[in-house]
Tab-separated table of C-alpha atoms in Angstrom:
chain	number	residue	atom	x	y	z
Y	1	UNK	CA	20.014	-10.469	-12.912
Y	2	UNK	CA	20.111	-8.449	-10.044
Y	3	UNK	CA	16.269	-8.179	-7.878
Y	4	UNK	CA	15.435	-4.623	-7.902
Y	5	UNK	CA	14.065	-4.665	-4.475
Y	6	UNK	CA	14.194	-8.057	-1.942
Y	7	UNK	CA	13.491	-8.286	1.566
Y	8	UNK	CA	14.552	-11.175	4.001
Y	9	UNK	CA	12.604	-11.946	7.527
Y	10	UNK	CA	10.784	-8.836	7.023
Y	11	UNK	CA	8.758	-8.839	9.909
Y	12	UNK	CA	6.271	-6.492	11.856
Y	13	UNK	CA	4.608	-6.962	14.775
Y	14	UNK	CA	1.898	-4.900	16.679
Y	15	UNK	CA	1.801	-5.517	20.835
Y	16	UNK	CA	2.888	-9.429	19.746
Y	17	UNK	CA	0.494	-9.599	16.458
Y	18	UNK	CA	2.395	-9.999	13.509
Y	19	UNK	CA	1.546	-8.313	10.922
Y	20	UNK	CA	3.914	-8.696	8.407
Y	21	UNK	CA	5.378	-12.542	9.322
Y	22	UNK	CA	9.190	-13.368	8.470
Y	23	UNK	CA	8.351	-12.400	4.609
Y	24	UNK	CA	11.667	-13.169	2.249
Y	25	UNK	CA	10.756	-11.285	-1.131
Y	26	UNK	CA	12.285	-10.504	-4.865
Y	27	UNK	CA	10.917	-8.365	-7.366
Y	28	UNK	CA	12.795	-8.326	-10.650
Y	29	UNK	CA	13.318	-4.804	-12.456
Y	30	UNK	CA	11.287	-4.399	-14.831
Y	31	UNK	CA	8.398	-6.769	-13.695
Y	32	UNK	CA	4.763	-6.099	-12.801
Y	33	UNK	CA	4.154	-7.372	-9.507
Y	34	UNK	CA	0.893	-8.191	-7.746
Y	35	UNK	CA	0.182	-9.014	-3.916
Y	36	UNK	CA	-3.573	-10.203	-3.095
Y	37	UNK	CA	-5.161	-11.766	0.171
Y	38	UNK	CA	-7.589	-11.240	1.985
Y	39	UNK	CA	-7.979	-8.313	4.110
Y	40	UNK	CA	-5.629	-8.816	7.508
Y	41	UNK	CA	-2.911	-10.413	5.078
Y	42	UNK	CA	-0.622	-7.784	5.663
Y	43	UNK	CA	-0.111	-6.331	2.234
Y	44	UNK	CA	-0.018	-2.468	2.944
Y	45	UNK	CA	2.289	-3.473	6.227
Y	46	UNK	CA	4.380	-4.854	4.148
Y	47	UNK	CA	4.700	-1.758	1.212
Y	48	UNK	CA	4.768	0.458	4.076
Y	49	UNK	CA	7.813	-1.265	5.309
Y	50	UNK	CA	8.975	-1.349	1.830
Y	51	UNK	CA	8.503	2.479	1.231
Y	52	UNK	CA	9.926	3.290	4.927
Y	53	UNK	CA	6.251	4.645	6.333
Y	54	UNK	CA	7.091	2.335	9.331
Y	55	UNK	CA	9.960	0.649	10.974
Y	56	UNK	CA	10.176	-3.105	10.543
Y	57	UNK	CA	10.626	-5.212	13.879
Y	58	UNK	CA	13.455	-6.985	12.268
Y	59	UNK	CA	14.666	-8.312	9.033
Y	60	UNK	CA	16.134	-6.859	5.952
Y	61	UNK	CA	15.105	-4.641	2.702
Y	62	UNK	CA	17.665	-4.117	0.235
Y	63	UNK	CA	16.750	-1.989	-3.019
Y	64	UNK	CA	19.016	-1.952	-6.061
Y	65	UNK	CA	22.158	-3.480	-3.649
Y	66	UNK	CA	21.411	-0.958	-1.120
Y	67	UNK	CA	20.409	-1.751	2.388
Y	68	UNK	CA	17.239	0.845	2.989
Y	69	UNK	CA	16.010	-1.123	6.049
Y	70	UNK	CA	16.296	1.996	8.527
Y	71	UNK	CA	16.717	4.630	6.035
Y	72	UNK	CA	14.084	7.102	6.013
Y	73	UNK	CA	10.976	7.357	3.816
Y	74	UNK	CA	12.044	10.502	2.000
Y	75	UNK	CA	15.105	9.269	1.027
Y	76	UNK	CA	13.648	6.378	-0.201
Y	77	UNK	CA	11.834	8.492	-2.434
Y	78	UNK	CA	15.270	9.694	-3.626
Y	79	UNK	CA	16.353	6.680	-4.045
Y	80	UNK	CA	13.091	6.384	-6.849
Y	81	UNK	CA	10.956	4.313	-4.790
Y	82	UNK	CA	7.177	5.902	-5.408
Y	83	UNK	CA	3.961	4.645	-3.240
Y	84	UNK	CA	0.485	5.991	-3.953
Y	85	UNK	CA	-1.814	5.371	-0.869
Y	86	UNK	CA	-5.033	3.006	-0.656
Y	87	UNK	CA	-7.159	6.228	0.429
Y	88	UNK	CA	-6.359	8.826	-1.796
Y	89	UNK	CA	-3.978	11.567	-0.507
Y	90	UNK	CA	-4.201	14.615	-2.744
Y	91	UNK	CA	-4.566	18.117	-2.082
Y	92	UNK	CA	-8.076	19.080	-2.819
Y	93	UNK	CA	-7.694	23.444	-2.288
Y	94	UNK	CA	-4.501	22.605	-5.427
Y	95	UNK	CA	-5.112	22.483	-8.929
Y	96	UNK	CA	-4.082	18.964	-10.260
Y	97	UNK	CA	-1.261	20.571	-11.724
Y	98	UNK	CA	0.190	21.728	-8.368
Y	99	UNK	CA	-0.732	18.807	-7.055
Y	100	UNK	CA	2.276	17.033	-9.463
Y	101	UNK	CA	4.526	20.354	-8.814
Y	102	UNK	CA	5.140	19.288	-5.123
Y	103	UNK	CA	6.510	16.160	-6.035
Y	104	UNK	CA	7.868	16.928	-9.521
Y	105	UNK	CA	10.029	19.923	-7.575
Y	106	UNK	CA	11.860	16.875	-5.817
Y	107	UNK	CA	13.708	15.431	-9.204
Y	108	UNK	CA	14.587	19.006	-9.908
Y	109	UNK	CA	17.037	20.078	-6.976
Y	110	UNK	CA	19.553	21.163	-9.465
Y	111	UNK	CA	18.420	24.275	-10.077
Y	112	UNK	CA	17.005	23.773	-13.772
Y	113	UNK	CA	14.830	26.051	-15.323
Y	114	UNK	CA	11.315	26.307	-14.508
Y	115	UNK	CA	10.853	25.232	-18.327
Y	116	UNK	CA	11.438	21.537	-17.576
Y	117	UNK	CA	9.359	21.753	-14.240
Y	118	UNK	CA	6.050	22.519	-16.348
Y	119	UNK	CA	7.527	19.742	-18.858
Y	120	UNK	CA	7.773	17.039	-15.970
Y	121	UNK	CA	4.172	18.222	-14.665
Y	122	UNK	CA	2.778	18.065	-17.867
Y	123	UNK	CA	4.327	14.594	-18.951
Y	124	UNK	CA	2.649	13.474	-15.827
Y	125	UNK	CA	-0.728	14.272	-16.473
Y	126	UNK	CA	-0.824	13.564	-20.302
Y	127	UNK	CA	0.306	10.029	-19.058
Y	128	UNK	CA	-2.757	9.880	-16.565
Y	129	UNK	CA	-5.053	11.312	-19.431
Y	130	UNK	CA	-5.704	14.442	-16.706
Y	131	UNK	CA	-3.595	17.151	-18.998
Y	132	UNK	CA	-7.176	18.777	-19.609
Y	133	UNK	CA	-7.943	18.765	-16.143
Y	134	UNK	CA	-4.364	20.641	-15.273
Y	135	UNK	CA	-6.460	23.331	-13.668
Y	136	UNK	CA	-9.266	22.005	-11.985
Y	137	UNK	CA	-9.020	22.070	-8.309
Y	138	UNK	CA	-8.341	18.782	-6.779
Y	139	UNK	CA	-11.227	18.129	-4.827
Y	140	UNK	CA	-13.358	19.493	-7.591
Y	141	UNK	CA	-12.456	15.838	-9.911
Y	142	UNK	CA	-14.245	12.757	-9.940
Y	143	UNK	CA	-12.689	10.151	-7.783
Y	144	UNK	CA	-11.215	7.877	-10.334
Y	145	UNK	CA	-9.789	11.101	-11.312
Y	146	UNK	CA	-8.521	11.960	-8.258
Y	147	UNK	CA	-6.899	8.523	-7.993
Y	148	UNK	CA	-4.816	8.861	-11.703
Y	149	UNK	CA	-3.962	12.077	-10.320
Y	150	UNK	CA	-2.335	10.281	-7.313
Y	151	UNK	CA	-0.281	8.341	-9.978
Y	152	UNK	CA	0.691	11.482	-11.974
Y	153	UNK	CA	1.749	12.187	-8.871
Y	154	UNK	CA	3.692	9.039	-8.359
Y	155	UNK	CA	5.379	9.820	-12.414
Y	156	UNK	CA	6.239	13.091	-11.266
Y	157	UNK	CA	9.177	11.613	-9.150
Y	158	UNK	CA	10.672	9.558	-11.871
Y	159	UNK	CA	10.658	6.610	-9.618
Y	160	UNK	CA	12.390	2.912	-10.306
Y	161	UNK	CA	9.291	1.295	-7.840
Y	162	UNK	CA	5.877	2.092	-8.245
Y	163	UNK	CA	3.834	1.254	-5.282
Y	164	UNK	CA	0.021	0.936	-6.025
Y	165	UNK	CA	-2.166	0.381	-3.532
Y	166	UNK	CA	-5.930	-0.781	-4.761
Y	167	UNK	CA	-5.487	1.726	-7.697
Y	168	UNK	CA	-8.708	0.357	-9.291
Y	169	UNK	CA	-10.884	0.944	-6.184
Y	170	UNK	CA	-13.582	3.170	-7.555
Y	171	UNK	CA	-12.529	3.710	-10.874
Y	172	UNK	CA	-15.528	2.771	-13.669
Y	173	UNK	CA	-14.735	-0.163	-15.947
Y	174	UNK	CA	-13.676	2.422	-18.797
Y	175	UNK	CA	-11.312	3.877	-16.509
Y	176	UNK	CA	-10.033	0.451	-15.427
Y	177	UNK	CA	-9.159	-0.147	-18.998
Y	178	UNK	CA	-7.275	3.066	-19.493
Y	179	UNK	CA	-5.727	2.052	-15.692
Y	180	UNK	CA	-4.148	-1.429	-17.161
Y	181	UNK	CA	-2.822	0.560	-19.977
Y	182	UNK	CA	-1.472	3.228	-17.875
Y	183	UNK	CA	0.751	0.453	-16.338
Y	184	UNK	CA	1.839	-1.220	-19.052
Y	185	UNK	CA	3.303	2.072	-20.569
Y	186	UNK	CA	4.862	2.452	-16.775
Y	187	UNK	CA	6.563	-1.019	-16.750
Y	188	UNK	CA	8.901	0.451	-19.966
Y	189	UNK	CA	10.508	2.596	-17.356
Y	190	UNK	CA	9.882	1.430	-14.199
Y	191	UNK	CA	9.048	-1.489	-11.849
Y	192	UNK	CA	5.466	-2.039	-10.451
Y	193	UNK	CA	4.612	-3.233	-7.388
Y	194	UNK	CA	0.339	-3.639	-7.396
Y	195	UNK	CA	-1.996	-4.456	-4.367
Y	196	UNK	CA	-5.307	-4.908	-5.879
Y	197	UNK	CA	-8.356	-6.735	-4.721
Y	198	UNK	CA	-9.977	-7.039	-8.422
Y	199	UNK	CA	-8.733	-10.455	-9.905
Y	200	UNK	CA	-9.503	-9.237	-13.618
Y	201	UNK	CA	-6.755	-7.048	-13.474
Y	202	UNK	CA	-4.408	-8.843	-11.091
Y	203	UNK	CA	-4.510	-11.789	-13.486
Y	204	UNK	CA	-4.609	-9.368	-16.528
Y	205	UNK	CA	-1.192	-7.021	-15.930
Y	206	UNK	CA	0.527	-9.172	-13.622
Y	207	UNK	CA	3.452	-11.433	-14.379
Y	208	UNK	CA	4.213	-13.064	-11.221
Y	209	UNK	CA	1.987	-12.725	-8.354
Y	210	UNK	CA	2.337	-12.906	-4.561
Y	211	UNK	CA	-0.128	-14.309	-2.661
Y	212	UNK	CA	-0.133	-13.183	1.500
Y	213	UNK	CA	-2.154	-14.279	3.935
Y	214	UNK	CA	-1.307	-14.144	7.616
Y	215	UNK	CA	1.529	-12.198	7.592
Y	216	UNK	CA	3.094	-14.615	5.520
Y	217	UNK	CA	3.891	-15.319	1.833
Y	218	UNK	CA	1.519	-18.469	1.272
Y	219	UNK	CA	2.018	-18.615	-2.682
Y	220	UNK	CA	4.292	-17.125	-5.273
Y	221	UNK	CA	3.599	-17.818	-9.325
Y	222	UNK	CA	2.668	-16.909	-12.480
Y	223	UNK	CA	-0.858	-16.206	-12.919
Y	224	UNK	CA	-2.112	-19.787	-14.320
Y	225	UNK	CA	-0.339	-21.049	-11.651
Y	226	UNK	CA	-1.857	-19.391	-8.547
Y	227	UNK	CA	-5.151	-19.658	-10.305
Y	228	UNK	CA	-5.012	-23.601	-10.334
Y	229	UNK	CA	-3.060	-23.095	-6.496
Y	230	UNK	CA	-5.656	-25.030	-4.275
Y	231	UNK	CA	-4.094	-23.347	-0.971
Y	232	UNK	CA	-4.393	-19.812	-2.475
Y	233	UNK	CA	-7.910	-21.112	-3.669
Y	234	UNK	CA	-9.103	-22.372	0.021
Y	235	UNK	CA	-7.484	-19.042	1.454
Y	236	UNK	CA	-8.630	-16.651	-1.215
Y	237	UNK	CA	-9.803	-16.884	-4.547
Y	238	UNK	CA	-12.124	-19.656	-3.305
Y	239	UNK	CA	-14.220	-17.031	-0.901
Y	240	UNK	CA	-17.168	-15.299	-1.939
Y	241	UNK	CA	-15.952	-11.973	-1.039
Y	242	UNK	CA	-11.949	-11.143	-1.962
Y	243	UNK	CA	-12.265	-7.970	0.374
């Protein structure tokens, strides 16, 4: 089968630092994808290459056949590649439900009725479990809520590639619960790329998983297998703090 997205010698570098190192990547359609290191690995570089938020150094990305390497990032998003931030990025003065219009406008260019706007905003935020909050200002929710509403967010666009970066950051153990089940209705319709620092839930939704550290891909594997990985252990899982 075709990858969905790969990337070969992506690499950037900052004033001769490398950030992102040479990286050669696949990521099946379909799949639920995790990327952990420690911090300084080079993970967001590397979905911020992948999502066109900055310009590799060199090297390749290629999503479903297409070379996207120097395309830019809202295209990409036409394309149906979808990246929710580590910090959260909502509007706080919009209601959650104009929050999802801005993006949900972009999959409806072709002049449909205003009808299937409210349904796409609405399928969104039932998804997320916020459909109750549709009219609560932004800023006004808690902050796991305000981080489900950058997913809804995310849905809104219909994308192929769902970027999530350290989606579980602040959310309660209840809410990371409903989070792992949020994904696994996502991966029926679209790929899933996860950063995430918590190991429960790396190891939990993930079916391969990427390990980075350096700039560099150190480990690739299914879950048992990176767990019993005595690099990845010395350079991650090992430490005290995964930060």
């Amino acid at each position: 089968m075709t990858p969905l997205l790969t990337t070969r010698g992506l690499t950037k570098a900052y004033d001769g630092l490398r950030a992102v190192d040479g990286v050669d990547f696949s990521l099946a359609t379909g799949e639920i994808r995790a990327i952990i290191g420690p911090n300084g690995a080079g993970k967001t570089t590397f979905v911020s290459l992948v999502c066109g938020r900055v310009p590799p150094t060199s090297g390749t990305i290629v999503f479903d056949g297409e070379d996207i390497t120097h395309m830019p990032a809202h295209l990409r998003v036409r394309r149906g590649i979808a990246y929710t931030f580590q910090i959260t990025s909502v509007f706080p003065n919009l209601s959650a439900y104009d929050n999802v219009a801005l993006p949900a406008q972009r999959t409806l260019e072709d002049g449909r009725a205003k009808t299937h706007l409210h349904a796409a905003i609405m399928s969104a935020l039932e998804h997320t479990g916020l459909a109750d909050r549709a009219n609560i200002q932004a800023g006004a929710l808690s902050y796991g809520h305000q981080r489900l509403l950058e997913v809804a967010m995310g849905l809104a666009l219909k994308p192929r590639l769902l970027i999530l970066d350290e989606p579980t950051q602040g959310l309660s153990d209840s809410e990371i619960d409903g989070f792992m089940g949020l994904v696994r209705d996502i991966a029926s319709s679209a790929t899933v790329l996860l950063i995430e620092h918590n190991m429960d839930v790396v190891m939990e939704l993930a079916r391969r998983i990427t390990v980075m550290n350096a700039g560099k891909i150190l480990a690739e594997g299914m879950p048992e297998e990176i767990r019993a990985d005595e690099a990845v252990q010395r350079a991650y899982l090992g430490t005290e703090n995964h930060g």
